[in-house]
Coordinates of C-alpha atoms in Angstrom, one line a residue:
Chain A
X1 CA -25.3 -35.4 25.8
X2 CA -27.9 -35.1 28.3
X3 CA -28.8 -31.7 27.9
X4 CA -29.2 -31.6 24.5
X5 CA -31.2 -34.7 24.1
X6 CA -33.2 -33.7 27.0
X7 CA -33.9 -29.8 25.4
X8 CA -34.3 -31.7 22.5
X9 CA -37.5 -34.1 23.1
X10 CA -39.0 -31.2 25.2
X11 CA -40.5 -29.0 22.3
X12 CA -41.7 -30.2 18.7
X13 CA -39.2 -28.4 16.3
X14 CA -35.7 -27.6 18.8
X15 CA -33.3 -25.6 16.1
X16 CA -29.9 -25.4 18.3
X17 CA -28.6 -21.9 17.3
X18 CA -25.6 -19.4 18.2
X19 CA -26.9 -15.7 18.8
X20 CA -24.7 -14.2 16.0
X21 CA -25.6 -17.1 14.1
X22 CA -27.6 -15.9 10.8
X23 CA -27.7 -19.0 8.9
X24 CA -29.6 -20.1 12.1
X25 CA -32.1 -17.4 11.8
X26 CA -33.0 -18.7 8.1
X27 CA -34.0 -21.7 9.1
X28 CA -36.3 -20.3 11.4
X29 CA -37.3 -18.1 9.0
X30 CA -38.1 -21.1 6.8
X31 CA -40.0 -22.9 9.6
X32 CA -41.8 -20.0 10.1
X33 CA -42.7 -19.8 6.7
X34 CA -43.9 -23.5 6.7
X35 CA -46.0 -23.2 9.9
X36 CA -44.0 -24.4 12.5
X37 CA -43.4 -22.6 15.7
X38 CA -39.4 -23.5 16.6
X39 CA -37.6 -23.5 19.5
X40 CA -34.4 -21.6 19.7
X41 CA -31.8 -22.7 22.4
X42 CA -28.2 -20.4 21.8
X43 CA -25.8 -22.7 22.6
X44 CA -23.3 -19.5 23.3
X45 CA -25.6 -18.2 25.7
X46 CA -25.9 -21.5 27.9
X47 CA -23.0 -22.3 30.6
X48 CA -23.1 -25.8 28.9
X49 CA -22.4 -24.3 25.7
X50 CA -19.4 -26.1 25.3
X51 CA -20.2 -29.6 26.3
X52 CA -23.1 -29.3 23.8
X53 CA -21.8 -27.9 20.9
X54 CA -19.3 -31.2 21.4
X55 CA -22.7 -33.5 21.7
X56 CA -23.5 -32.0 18.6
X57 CA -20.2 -32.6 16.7
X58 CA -20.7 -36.3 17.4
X59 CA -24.3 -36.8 16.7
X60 CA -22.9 -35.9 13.2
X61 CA -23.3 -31.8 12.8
X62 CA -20.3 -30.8 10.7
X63 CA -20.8 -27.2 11.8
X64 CA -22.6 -27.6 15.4
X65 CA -25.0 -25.3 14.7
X66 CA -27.9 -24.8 13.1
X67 CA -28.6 -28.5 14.2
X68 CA -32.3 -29.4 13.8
X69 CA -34.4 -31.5 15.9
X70 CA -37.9 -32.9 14.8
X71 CA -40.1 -34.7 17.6
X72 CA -37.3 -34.8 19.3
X73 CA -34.8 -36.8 16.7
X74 CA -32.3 -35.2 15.2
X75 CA -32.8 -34.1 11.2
X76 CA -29.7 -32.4 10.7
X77 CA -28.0 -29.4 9.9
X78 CA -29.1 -26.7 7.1
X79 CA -27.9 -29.1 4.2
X80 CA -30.3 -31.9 5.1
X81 CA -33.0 -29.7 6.2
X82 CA -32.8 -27.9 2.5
X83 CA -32.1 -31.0 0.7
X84 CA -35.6 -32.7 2.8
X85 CA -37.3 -29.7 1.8
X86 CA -36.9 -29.9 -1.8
X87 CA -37.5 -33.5 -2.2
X88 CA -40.5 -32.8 -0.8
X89 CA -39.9 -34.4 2.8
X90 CA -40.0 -31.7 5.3
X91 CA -43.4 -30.5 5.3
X92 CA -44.7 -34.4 5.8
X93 CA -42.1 -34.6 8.9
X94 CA -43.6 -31.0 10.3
X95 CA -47.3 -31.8 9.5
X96 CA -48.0 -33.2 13.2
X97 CA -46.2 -30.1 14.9
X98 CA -48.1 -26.9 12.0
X99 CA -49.7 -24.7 13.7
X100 CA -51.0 -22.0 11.5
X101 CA -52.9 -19.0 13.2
Chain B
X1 CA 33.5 16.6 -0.8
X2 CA 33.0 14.0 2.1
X3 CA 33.1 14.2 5.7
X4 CA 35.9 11.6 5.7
X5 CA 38.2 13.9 4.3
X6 CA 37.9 15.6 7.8
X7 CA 40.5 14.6 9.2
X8 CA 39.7 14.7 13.3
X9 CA 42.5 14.0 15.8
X10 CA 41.6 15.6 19.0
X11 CA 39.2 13.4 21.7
X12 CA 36.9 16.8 22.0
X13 CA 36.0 16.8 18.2
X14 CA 35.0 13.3 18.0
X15 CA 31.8 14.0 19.6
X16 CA 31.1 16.9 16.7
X17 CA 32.4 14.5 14.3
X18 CA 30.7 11.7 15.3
X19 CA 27.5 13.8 14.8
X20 CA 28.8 14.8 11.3
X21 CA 29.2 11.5 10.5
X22 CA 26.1 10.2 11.6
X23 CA 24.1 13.3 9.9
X24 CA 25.5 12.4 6.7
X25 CA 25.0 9.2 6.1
X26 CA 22.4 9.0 3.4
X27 CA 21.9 12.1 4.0
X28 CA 24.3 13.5 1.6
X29 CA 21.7 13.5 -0.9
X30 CA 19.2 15.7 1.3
X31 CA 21.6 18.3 1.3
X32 CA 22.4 19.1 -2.1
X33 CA 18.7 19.0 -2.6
X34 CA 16.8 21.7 -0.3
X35 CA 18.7 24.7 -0.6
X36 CA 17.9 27.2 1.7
X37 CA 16.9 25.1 4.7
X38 CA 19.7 23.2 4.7
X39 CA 22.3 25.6 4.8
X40 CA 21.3 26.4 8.5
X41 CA 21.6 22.9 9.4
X42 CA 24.4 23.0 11.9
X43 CA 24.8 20.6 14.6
X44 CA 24.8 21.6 18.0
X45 CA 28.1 21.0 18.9
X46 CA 30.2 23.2 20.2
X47 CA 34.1 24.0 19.7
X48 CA 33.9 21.6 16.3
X49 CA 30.9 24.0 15.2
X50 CA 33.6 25.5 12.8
X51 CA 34.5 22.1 11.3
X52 CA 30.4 21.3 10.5
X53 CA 30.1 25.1 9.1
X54 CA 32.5 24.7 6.8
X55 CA 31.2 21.0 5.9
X56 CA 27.6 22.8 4.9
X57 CA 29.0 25.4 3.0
X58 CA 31.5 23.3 0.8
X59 CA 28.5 21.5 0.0
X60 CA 26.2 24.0 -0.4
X61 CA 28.9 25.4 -3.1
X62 CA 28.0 22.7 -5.4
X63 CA 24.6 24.4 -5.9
X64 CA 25.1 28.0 -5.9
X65 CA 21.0 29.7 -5.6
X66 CA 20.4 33.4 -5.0
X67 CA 19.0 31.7 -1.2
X68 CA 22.4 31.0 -0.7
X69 CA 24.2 34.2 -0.5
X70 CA 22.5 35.5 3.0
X71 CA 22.6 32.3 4.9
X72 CA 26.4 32.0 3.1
X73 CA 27.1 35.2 5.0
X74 CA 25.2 34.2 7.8
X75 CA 27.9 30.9 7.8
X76 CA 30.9 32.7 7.2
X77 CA 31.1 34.2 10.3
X78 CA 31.2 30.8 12.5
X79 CA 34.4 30.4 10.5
X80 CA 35.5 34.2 11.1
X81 CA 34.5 33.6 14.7
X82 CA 36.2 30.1 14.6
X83 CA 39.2 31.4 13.9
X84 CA 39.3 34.3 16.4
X85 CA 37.5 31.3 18.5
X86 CA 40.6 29.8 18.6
X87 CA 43.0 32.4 18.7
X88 CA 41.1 34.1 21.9
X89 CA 40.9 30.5 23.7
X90 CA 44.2 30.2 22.8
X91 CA 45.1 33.2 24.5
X92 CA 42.8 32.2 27.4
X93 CA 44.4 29.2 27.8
X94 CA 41.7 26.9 26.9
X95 CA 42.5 23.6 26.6
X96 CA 39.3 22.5 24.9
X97 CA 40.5 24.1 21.6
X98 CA 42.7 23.1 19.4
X99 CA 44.8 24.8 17.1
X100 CA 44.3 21.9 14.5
X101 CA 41.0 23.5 14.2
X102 CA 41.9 26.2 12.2
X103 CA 44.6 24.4 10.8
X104 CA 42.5 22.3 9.5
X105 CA 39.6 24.4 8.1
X106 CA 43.0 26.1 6.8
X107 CA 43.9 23.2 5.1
X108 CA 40.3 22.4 4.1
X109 CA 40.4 25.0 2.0
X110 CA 43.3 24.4 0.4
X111 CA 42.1 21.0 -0.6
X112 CA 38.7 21.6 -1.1
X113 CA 40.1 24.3 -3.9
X114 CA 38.4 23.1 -7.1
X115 CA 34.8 23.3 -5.4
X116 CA 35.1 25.8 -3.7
X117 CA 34.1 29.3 -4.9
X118 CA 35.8 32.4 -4.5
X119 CA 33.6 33.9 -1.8
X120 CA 34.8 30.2 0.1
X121 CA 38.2 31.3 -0.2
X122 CA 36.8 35.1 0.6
X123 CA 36.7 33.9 4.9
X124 CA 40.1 32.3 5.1
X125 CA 41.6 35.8 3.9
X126 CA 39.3 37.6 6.4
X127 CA 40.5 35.9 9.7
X128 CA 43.3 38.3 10.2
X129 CA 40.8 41.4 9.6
X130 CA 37.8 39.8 12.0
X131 CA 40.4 39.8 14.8
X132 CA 38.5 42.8 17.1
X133 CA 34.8 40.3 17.2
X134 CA 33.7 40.4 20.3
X135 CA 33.0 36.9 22.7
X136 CA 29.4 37.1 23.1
X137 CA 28.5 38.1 19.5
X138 CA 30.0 34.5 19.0
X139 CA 28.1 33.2 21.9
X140 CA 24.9 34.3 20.5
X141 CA 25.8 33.3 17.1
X142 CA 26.1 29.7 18.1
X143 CA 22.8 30.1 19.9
X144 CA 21.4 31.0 16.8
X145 CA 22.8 27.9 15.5
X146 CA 21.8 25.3 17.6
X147 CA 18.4 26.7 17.5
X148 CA 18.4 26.7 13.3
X149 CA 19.8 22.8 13.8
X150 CA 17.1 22.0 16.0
X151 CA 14.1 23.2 13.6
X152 CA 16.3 21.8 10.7
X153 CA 16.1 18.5 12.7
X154 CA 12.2 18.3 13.2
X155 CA 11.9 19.6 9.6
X156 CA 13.9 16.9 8.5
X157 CA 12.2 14.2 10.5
X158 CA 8.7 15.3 9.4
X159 CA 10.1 14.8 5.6
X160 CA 11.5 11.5 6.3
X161 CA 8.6 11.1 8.1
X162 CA 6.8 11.7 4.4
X163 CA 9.1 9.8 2.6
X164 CA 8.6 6.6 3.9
X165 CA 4.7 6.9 3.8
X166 CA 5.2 7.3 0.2
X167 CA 7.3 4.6 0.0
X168 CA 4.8 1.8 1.6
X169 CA 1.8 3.6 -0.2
X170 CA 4.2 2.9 -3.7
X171 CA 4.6 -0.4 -3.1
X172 CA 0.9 -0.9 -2.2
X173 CA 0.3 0.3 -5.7
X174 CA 2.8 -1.6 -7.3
X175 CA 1.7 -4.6 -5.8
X176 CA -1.8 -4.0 -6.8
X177 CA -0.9 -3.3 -10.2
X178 CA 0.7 -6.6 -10.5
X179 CA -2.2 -8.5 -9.3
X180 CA -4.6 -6.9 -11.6
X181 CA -2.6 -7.7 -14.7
X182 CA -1.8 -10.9 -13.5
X183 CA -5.9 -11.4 -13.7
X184 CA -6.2 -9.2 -16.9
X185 CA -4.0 -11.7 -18.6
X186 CA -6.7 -14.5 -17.5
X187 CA -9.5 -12.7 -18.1
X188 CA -8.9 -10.9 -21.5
X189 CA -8.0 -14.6 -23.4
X190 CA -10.9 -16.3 -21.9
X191 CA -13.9 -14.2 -20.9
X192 CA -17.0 -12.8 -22.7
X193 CA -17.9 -9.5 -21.9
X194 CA -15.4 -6.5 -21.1
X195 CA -15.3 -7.1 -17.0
X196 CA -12.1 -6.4 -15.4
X197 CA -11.0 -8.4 -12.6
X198 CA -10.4 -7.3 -9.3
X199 CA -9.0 -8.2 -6.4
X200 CA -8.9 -5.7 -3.9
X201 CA -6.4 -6.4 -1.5
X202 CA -6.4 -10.0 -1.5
X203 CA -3.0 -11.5 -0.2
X204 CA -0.8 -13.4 -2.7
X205 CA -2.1 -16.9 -1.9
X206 CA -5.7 -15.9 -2.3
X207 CA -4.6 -14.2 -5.9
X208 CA -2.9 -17.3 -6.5
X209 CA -6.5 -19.1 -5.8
X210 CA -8.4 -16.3 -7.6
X211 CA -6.4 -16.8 -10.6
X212 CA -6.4 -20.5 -10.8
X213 CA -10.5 -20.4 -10.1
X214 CA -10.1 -17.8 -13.3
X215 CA -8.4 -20.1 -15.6
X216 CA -10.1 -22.9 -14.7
X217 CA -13.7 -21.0 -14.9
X218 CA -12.7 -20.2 -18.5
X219 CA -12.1 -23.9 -19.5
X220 CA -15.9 -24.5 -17.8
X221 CA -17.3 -22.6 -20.0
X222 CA -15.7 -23.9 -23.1
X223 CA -16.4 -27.4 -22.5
X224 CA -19.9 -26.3 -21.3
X225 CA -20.5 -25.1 -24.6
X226 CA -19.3 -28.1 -26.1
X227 CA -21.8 -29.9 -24.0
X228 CA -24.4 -27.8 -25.3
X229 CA -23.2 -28.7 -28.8
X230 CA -23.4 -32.0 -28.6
X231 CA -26.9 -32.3 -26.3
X232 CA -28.2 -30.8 -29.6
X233 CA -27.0 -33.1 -31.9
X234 CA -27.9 -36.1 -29.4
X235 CA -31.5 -34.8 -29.0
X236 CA -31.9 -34.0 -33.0
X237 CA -30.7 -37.5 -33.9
X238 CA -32.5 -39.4 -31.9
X239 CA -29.9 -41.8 -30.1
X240 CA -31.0 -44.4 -27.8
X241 CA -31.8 -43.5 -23.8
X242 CA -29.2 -45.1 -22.3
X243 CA -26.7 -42.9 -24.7
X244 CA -28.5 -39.8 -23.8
X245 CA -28.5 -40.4 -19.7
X246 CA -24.5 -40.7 -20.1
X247 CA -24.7 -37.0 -22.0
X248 CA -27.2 -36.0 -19.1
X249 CA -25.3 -37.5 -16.1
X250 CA -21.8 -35.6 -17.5
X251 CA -24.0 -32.5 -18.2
X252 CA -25.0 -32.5 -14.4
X253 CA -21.5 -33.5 -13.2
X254 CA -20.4 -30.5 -14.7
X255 CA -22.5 -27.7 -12.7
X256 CA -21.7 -30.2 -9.6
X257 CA -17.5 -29.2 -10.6
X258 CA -18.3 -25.7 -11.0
X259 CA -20.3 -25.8 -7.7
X260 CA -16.8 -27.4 -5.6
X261 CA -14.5 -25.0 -7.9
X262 CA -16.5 -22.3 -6.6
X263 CA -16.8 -23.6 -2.8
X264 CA -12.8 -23.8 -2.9
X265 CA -12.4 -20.3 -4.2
X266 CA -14.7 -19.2 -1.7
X267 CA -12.6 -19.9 1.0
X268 CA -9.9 -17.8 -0.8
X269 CA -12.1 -14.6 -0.7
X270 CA -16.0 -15.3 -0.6
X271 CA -16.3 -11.3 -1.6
X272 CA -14.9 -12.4 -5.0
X273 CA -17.6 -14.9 -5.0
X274 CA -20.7 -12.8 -4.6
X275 CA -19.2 -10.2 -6.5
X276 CA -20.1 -12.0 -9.7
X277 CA -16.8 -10.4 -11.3
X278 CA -16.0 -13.8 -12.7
X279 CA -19.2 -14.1 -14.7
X280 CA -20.2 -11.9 -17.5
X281 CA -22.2 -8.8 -17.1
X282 CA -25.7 -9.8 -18.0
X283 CA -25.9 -13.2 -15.3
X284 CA -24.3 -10.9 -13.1
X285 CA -27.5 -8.7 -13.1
X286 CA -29.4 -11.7 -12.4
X287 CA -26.8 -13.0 -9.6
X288 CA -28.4 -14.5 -6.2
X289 CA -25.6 -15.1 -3.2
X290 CA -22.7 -15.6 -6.2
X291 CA -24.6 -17.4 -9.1
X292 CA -28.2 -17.8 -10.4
X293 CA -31.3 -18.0 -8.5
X294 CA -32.2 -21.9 -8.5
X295 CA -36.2 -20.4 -9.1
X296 CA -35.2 -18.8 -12.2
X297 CA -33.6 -21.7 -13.2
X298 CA -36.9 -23.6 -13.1
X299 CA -38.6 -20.7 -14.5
X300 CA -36.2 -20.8 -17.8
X301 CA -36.5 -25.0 -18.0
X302 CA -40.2 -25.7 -17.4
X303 CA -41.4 -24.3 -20.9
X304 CA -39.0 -25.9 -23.0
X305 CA -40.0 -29.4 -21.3
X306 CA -43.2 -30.0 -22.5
X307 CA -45.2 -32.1 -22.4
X308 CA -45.3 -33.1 -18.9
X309 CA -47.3 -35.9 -17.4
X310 CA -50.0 -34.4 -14.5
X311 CA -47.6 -36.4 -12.0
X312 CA -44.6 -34.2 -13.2
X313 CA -46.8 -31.1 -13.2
X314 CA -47.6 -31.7 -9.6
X315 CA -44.0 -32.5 -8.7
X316 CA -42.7 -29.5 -10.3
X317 CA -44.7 -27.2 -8.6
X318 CA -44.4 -28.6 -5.3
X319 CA -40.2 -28.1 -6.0
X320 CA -40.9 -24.5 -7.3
X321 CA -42.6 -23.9 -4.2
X322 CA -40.0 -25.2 -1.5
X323 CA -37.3 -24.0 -3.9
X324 CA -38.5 -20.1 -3.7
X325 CA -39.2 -21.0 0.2
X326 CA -35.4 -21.9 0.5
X327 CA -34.8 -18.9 -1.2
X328 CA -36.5 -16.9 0.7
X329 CA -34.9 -18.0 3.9
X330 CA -31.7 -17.2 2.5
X331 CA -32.2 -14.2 1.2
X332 CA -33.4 -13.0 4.8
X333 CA -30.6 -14.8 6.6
X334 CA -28.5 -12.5 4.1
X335 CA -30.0 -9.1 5.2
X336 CA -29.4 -9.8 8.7
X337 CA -25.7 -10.8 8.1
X338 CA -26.0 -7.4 6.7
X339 CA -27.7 -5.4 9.3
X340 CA -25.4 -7.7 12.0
X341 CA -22.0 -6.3 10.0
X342 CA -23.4 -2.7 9.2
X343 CA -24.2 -2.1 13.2
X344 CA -20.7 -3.8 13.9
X345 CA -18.8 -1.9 12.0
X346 CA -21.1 1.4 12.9
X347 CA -20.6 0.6 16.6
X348 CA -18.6 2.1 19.0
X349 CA -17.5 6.1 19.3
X350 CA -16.9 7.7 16.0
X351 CA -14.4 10.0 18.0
X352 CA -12.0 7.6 18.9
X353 CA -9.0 7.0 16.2
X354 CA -9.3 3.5 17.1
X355 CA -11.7 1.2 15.1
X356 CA -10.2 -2.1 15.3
X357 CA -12.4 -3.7 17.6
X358 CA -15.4 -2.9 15.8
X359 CA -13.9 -3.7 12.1
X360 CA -12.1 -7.3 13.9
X361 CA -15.8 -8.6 15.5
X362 CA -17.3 -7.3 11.6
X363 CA -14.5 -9.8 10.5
X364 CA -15.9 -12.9 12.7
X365 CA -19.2 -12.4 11.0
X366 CA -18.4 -11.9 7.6
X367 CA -17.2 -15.6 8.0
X368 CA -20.8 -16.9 7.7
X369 CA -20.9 -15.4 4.0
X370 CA -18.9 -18.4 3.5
X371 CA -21.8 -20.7 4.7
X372 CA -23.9 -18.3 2.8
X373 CA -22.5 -19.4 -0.4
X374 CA -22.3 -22.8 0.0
X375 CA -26.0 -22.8 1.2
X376 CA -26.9 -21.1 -2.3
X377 CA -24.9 -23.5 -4.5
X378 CA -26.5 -26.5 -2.5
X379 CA -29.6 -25.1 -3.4
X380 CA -28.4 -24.8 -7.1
X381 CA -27.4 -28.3 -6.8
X382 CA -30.8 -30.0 -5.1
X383 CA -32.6 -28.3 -7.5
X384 CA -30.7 -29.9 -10.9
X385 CA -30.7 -33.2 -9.2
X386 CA -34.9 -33.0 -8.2
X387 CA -35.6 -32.0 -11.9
X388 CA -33.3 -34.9 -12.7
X389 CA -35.3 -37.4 -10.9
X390 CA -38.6 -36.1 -11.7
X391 CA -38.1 -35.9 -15.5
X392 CA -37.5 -38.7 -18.1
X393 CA -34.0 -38.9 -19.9
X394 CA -34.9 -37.2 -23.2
X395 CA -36.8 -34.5 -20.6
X396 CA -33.7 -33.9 -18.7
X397 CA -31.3 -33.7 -21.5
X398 CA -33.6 -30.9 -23.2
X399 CA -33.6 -29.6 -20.0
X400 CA -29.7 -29.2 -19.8
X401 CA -29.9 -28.0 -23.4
X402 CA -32.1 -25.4 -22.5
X403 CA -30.2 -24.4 -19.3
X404 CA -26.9 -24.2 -21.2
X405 CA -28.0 -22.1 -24.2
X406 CA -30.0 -19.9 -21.7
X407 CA -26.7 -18.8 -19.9
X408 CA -24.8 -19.2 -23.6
X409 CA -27.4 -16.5 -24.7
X410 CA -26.7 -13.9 -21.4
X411 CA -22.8 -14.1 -22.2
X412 CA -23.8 -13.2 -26.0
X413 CA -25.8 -10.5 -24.7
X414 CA -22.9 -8.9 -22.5
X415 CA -20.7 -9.2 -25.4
X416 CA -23.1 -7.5 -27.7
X417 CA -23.9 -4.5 -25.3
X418 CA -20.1 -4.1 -24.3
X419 CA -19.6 -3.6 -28.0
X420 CA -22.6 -1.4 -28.6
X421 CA -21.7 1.3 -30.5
X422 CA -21.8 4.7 -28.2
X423 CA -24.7 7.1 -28.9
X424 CA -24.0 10.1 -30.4
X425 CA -23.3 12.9 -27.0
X426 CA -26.6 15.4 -27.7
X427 CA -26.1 19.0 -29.0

């Protein structure tokens, strides 16, 4: 619980990812495309890996990951991040955290 | 003409015999068949070498060929030497022969009269006259034997060998067969367009699934056309709002149900899916991760919904905008499932026979084109129920109207250019 919490308040967008995980790289992709600099932690490359893909099941991520963090709260997982998105929600949540070169 | 009218008695035969009896089971078949080869079958056994010699040519009788008459001659003399055999072991005082032997060839021949030819009774008459053969002309003639059963052997095992590969590959084929007119019947009845339905080499279950999704697909678009109808009516009479959001809420309920048919067949076989095979052949050109692109979509409503208020204007493009966004993000999540399979399956030393490895990790990922698919058809989904919300009733229900005779038009159009008539070949 800790871990993920903790990796989760340190950056501004956390997505919480598996390395062969491509759905995972799309969301990037769309936080790219929206300005937003994420943070990528594989949770199959960390010795915790386990205990926080559990943390993750019970903070409500059907599939563990992607699971998307925003100022350090959890949004969801690629449905709710899509379904923010196209009711127009997302881009108010990322305005504080854009950073466009 | 079967081994079992051999009769054996001795313990020293049984071992022969037991190979005889062995060799022909099922195998009875094999030797009327290949001529030639099979007439030098003879088992390496030795004192009851007689007995099998004179098995394989009462057989061989049955189907006299030219190839026949040297290895015949070649065979005979087993049976002259067999009788001298026993004679001169007799005289030896060889207790490993028996005089039932020859008897019994003897009395083979008797028997085995009405198949046998007159060359087979030709040896029994010569035994007396071969008396003078020499012992290690015999010696070397069973040599020659066991070395002709021995290559008849592999041969044989290399055609069985054969034989059953043809066997599984036929029932592969059958079994293919029956799953692809099992969908034809579907498809045929219910379909547009002149697709034929695949399924690769789904197991059973997922057929089962495929076909159901099939039927079921097929009453979709029926009552989606019925829909259609009746939006049209609605709209030209004029009925009251509240009347109209009940035709607009089933309209949307019904894309929702082909959206969950879809995520259940998925699981079945997701290739299936993106394939597009279950639509007709014009949306398939415009198919997007297994159904249409939910920017086109907007593309194809937006015109037929004017007039829109500035608020509406403003909302719509803000939802084209994230929509194609989405879209994109998919799309490129897509091409690296694709480049994450390709250099899977490509991986590993193209010199080894063994590829499993590579072709079960390639499995693993393939997994996520499930997620894939679902992630498209939620997009398909967000983006009906965003338009819902932005427009007005009347707005919407054109809306589905247009949506639905948009799609109706593609199927017309397959069915139209699958029944084009062919251009004339040039001269």
């Amino acid at each position: 619980m800790d871990k993920v919490m903790r990796l989760a308040s340190e950056k501004d967008v956390v997505v919480f990812s598996k390395s062969s995980c491509c759905l995972c790289y799309a969301i990037t992709i769309l936080f790219q495309e929206l300005g937003v600099t994420s943070t990528v932690h594989e949770i199959d490359q960390d010795p915790e890996g386990r205990e926080m893909e559990k943390t993750l099941v019970r903070l409500g991520c059907n599939a563990p990951v992607p699971a998307i963090f925003v100022g350090g709260r959890l949004v969801g997982s690629t449905n709710e991040v899509m379904s923010l998105h196209l009711s127009g929600g997302l881009i108010p949540m990322l305005k504080p955290y854009q950073t466009w070169c | 003409m079967s081994s079992s009218s051999l009769e054996v008695s001795t313990p020293m035969e049984e071992e022969g015999i037991e190979a005889i009896e062995t060799w022909n089971v099922g195998e009875q078949q094999e030797l009327e068949g290949d001529e030639g080869s099979k007439l030098s079958i003879a088992l390496d056994i030795n004192s009851t070498c007689a007995k099998v010699a004179f098995f394989i040519i009462s057989k061989s009788m049955n189907s006299p060929t030219p190839q026949f008459v040297p290895s015949r001659l070649g065979i005979y003399e087993p049976i002259h030497q067999t009788g001298i055999w026993g004679e001169n072991f007799k005289s030896n005082g060889n207790p490993n022969t028996s005089t039932s032997v020859i008897v019994e060839v003897d009395n083979k021949l008797e028997n085995e009269s009405e198949t046998t030819s007159h060359e087979m009774l030709a040896p029994s008459n010569n035994y007396e006259q071969e008396a003078s053969k020499p012992i290690d002309k015999i010696q070397r003639r069973l040599a020659q034997n066991r070395e002709a059963a021995r290559k008849s052997r592999l041969r044989k095992k290399a055609y069985v060998q054969q034989l059953e590969n043809s066997r599984l590959k036929l029932i592969q084929l059958e079994q293919e067969l029956q799953r692809a007119r099992q969908q034809g019947l579907y498809m045929g009845g219910v379909l547009e367009g002149s697709h034929i339905g695949f399924s690769g080499t789904v197991n059973s279950e997922d057929s089962v699934g495929i076909a159901a999704f099939e039927m079921e697909y097929g009453r979709w678009v029926d009552v989606q056309h019925r829909q259609i109808c009746e939006l049209r009516t609605a709209l030209n009479a004029h009925i009251s709002d509240i009347e109209l959001r009940i035709l607009v809420e089933s309209g949307m309920g019904h894309y929702f149900e082909l959206f969950r048919m879809k995520s259940t067949v998925a699981k079945a076989d997701v290739f299936y899916v993106i394939s597009g095979v279950w639509k007709t052949s014009a949306e398939r050109f415009f198919s997007w991760i297994g159904g249409f692109r939910p920017s086109e979509l907007l593309k194809v409503l937006v015109p037929q919904l004017d007039p829109l208020t500035e608020q509406q204007i403003l909302e719509v493009c803000n939802l084209k905008q994230s929509c194609q966004q989405a879209e994109d993000a998919l799309s490129q999540g897509m091409e690296k499932l694709q480049e994450t399979v390709s250099s899977t399956v490509a991986g590993g030393p193209v010199d080894e026979v063994s590829y499993i490895p590579q072709v079960a990790t390639a499995m693993e990922k393939l997994e996520a084109l499930v997620s894939f698919v679902n992630q498209a058809d939620h997009l398909r989904q967000e983006t009906l129920q965003q338009m819902s919300r932005i427009l007005t009733t009347r707005q919407a229900a054109r809306g589905l109207l247009a949506l639905g005779e948009y799609f109706h038009r593609l199927r017309a159009l397959s069915t139209l250019w699958a029944t084009r008539p062919s251009e004339p070949s040039l001269p």
